[in-house]
Each structure stands twice: as structure tokens, then as C-alpha cells.
Short mmCIF file of C-alpha atoms in Angstrom, two decimals:
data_model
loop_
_atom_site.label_atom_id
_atom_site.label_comp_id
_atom_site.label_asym_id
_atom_site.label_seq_id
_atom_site.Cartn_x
_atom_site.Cartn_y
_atom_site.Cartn_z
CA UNK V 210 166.92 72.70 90.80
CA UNK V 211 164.95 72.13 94.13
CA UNK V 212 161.45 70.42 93.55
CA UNK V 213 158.69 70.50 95.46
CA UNK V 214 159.04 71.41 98.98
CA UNK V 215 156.36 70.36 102.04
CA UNK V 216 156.93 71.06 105.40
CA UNK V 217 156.16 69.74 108.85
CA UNK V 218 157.02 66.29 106.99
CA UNK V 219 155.74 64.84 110.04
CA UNK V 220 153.30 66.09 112.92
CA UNK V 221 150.83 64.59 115.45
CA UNK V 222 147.68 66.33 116.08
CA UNK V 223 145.11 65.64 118.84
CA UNK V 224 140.93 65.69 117.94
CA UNK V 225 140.04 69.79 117.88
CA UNK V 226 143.23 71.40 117.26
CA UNK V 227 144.10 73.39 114.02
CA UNK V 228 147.51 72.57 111.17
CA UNK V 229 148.43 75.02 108.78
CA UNK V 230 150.83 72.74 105.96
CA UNK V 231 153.09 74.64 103.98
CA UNK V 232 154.30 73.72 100.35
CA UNK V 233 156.90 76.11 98.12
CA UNK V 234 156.66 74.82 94.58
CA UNK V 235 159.40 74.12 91.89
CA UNK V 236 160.64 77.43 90.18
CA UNK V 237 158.23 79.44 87.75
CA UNK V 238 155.70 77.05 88.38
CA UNK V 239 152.24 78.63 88.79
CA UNK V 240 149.90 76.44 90.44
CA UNK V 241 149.63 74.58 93.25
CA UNK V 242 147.28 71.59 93.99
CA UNK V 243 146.70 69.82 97.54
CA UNK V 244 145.66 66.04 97.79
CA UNK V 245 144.70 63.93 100.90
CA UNK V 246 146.51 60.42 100.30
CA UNK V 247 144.66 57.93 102.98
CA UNK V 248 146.23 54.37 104.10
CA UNK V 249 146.22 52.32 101.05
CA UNK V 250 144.18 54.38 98.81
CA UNK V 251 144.97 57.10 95.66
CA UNK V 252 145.37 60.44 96.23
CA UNK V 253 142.24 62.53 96.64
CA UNK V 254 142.13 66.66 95.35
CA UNK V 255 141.44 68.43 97.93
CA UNK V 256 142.00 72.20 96.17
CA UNK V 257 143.84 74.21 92.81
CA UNK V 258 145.44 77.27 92.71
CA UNK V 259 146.69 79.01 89.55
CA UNK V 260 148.32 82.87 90.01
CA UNK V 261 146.90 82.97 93.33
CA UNK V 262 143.10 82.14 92.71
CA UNK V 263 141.50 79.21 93.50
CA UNK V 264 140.16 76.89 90.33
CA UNK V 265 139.32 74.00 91.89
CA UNK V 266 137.99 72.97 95.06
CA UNK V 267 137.24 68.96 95.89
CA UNK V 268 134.55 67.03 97.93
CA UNK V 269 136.01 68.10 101.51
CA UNK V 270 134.28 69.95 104.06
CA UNK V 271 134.66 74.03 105.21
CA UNK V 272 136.95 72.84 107.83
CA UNK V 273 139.87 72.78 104.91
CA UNK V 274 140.90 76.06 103.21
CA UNK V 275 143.97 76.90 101.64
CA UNK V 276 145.65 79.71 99.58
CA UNK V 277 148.48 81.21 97.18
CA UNK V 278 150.51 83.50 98.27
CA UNK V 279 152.52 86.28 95.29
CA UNK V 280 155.62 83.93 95.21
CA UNK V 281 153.18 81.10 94.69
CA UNK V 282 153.84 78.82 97.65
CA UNK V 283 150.76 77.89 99.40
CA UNK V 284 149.36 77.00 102.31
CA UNK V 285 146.30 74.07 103.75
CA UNK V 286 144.70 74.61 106.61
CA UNK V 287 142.63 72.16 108.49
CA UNK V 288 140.65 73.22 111.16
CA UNK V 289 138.87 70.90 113.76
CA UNK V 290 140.87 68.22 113.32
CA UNK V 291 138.93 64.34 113.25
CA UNK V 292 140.68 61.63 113.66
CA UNK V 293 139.87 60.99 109.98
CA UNK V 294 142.02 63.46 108.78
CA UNK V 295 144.83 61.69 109.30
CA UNK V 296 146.65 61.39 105.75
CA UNK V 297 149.68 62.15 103.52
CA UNK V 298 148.89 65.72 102.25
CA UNK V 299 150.57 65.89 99.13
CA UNK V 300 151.56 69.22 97.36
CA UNK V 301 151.71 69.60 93.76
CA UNK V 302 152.86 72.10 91.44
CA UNK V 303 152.84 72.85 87.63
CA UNK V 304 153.74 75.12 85.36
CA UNK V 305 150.09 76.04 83.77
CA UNK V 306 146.88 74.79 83.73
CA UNK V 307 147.12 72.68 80.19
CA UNK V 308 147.29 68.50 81.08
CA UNK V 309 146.93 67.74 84.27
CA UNK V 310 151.35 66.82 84.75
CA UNK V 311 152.04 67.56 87.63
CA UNK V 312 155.20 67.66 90.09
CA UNK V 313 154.94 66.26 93.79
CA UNK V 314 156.26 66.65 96.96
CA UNK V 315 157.04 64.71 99.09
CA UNK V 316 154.08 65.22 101.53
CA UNK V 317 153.44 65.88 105.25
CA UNK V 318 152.11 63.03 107.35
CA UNK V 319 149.74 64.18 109.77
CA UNK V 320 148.37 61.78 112.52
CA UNK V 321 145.35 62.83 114.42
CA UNK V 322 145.32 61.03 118.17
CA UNK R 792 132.94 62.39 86.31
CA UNK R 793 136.16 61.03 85.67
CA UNK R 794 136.56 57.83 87.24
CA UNK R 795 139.99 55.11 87.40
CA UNK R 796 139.64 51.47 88.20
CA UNK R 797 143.12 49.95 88.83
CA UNK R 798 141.60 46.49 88.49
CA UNK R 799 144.06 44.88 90.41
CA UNK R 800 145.79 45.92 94.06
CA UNK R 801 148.62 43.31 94.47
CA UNK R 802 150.53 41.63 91.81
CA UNK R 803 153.26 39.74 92.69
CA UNK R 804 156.22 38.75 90.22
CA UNK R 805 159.01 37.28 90.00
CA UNK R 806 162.48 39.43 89.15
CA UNK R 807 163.16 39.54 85.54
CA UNK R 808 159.60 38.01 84.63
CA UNK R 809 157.45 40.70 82.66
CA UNK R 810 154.45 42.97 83.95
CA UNK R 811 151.69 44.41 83.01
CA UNK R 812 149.67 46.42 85.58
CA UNK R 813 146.29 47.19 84.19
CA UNK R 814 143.88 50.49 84.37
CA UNK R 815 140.87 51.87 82.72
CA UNK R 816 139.15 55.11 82.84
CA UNK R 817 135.86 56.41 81.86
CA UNK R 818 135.36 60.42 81.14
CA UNK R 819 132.97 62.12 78.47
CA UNK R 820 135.47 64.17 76.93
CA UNK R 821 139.00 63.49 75.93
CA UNK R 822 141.52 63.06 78.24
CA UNK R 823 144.63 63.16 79.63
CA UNK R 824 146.53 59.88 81.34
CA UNK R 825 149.35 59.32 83.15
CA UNK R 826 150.90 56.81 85.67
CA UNK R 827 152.62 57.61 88.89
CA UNK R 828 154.58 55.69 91.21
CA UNK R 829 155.10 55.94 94.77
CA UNK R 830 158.06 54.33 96.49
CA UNK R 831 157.55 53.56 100.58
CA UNK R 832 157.57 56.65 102.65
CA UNK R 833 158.07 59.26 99.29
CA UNK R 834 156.01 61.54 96.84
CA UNK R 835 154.58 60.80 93.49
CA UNK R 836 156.88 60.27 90.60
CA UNK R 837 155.64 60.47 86.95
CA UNK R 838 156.51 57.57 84.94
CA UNK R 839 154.97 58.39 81.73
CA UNK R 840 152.31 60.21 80.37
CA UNK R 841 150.09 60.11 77.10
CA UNK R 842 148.84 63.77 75.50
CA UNK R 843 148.08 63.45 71.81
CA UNK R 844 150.00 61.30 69.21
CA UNK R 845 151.08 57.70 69.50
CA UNK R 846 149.34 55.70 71.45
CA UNK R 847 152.46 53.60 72.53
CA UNK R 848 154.46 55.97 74.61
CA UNK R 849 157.70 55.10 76.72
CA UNK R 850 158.16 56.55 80.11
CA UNK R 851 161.32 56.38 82.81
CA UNK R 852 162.72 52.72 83.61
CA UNK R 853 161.50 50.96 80.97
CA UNK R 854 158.03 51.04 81.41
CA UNK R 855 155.52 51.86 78.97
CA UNK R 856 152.19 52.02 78.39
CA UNK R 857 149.20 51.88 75.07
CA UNK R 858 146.51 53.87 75.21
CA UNK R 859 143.38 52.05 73.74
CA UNK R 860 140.38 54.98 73.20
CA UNK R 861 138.15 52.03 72.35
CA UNK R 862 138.61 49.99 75.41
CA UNK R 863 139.47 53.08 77.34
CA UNK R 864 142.38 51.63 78.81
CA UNK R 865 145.71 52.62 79.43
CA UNK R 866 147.38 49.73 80.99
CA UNK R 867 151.24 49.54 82.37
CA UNK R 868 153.74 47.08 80.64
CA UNK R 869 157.16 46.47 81.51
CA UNK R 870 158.70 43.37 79.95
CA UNK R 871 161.62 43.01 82.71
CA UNK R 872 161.02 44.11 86.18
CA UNK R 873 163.47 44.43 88.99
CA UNK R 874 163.13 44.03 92.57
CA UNK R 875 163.94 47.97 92.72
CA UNK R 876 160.71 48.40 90.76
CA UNK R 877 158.40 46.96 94.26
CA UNK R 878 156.59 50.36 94.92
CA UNK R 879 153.01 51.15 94.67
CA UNK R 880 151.43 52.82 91.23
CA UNK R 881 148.98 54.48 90.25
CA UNK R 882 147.20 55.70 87.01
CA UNK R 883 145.51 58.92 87.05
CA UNK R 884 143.45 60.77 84.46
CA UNK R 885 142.77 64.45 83.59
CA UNK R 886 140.49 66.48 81.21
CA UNK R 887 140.03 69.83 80.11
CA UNK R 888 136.65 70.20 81.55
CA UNK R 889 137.45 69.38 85.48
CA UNK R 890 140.40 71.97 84.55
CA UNK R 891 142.94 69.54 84.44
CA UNK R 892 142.74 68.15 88.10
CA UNK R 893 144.23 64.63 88.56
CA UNK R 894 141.79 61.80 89.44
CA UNK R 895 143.64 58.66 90.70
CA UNK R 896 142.88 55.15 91.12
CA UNK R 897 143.65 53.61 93.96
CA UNK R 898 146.98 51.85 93.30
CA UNK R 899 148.27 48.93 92.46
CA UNK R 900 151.07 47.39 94.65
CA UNK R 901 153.70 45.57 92.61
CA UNK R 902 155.70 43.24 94.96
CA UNK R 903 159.03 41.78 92.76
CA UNK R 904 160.28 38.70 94.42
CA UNK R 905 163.77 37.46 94.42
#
């Protein structure tokens, strides 16, 4: 069975411009959660999604949204990119919302120039 | 808050020497734990996690870890590592009340030397 799946794995950015990240998640699983994974640090949450409606929404500015789409892949968008931003975004999916196990991907690496 | 201290970020070992990689958490409410680990350039694996019931539980390649309400720890043992095991981990707790979002620390890098 496929797992997780992220795509661009890999994409430069320059300071202003706009990525849309795009996760599918492993089969019958219901929600989705996005994390920003910074040089040499954990992963931070950055949103949740459970049958398409956001539960959970971390310490990150406007400039990030995201959503769930019917077949429950998802997308993060990042508007205004900062040079900051640069990261491994790191999809997630799980069945429910009951423990907190969750299922990774195996990101998108975003560089901001 | 949840919050995870991985109280060290390097250990360095020798192959076939035992390990024990050490975290503690601090939540008001009971929680969930789990360790991850993250080999170069890849995702998040789970490794083991601890739900209810014994406090010793066993996860994939030999590692385990004890989960010790009192000293809220939950610290990583494996008594035999390999050089395959050199990867970065990284403990992580949950509870019901932040509706079961993952807080991380921020890793431990476990370097196994020939």
C-alpha cells in the first residue's frame, strides 16, 4: 500500500513569490496534518484537518493556509514567501483523531533565495 | 502547553555498545508519547509508541522505551546499536486536549561509530 505522498519534493523559491505543496495521504486515512521541519530542529504544526475541516491551526502567520479536499489530500499554501520559510514541510496523515500516531511523508524541501 | 526537552542533541557511541537517548515532557493532562526517527534526507518513522498499559513497551529494531508518569519521562533504550541506527530522533507528545497534535522535541542525533 502507498504511504504518504508529498510533492514538489524539491523547489526553490525567490523572497515574494507564492508555493502551493501538495500531500495525498495513505488510504482511508482521514486527516491530514502539515509541519514546518527547520535546519536542525523538531518538527513544528503548522495546521489539522479531519473530514475536510480544519481542527487545528499552529503559531504561523496568515501568510500560510491550507485545506482538505473530498478525497482527503490536502494542500499548504504559503504566500509571501521570507527567506525564513525555508523548511522541510512534512505531511502527515491518520486514520482518526484518537492519539496523536501519525504517518509521514516524506516532505518537500523548499528553499527561499 | 505541552512541552519536550530532548536533553541531549549528539550522542556518540560506539557499534554494539548500548544507548539510551533521554526525553521528558511536561503536559497537565494525560498524554500520549511516541518516538520518531528520521534518517538523512527522509520522513518521520515511528519507532514505538506508549497509549495505556505497560509502561515498558517495545517498538521496531530493538528499541524500546519506559514510560515513568512520576518523572515524566519517556526515555529511548536500545542495548545494541548498529551503525545503521546513526539517524536523528525525536520524541514527541500528544494529548486529548490540544486534539491530539504532535509536539516534538528537537532531536537528538545519534552518531554510531565503527
Amino acid at each position: 500500500d502507498a504511504g504518504v505522498t508529498q510533492s514538489p519534493t524539491h523547489l526553490i523559491k525567490t523572497r515574494g513569490q507564492q508555493v502551493t505543496l501538495r500531500c495525498s495521504p495513505i488510504s482511508g486515512h482521514k486527516s491530514v496534518s502539515w509541519y514546518q521541519q527547520v535546519l536542525g530542529q523538531g518538527p513544528q504544526f503548522i495546521f489539522q484537518y479531519y473530514e475536510k475541516e480544519e481542527r487545528g491551526r499552529g503559531n504561523f502567520p496568515d501568510r500560510f493556509s491550507a485545506r482538505q479536499f473530498p478525497n482527503y489530500s490536502s494542500e499548504l499554501n504559503v504566500n509571501a514567501l521570507l527567506l525564513g520559510d525555508s523548511a522541510l514541510y512534512l505531511c502527515a496523515s491518520s486514520f482518526e483523531l484518537s492519539t496523536g500516531e501519525l504517518f509521514f511523508g516524506e516532505g518537500s524541501r523548499l528553499t527561499v533565495l | 502547553a505541552q512541552s519536550v526537552t530532548q536533553l541531549d542533541s549528539q550522542v556518540p557511541v560506539f557499534e554494539e555498545a548500548p544507548v539510551e537517548l533521554r526525553c521528558n515532557y511536561s503536559s497537565s493532562v494525560s498524554v500520549y508519547l511516541f518516538w520518531y526517527v528520521q534518517y538523512p534526507n527522509q520522513g518521520l518513522q515511528l519507532l514505538l509508541k506508549y497509549l495505556s498499559g505497560s509502561t515498558l513497551v517495545k517498538g521496531i529494531n530493538g528499541f524500546e522505551a519506559e514510560f515513568n508518569k512520576s518523572q515524566t519521562s519517556f526515555h529511548l533504550r536500545k542495548p545494541s546499536v548498529h551503525i545503521s541506527d546513526t539517524a536523528e530522533y525525536f520524541c514527541a507528545v500528544s494529548d486529548r486536549g490540544s486534539n491530539y497534535k504532535l509536539t516534538f522535541g528537537k532531536g537528538t542525533l545519534l552518531t554510531v561509530n565503527p
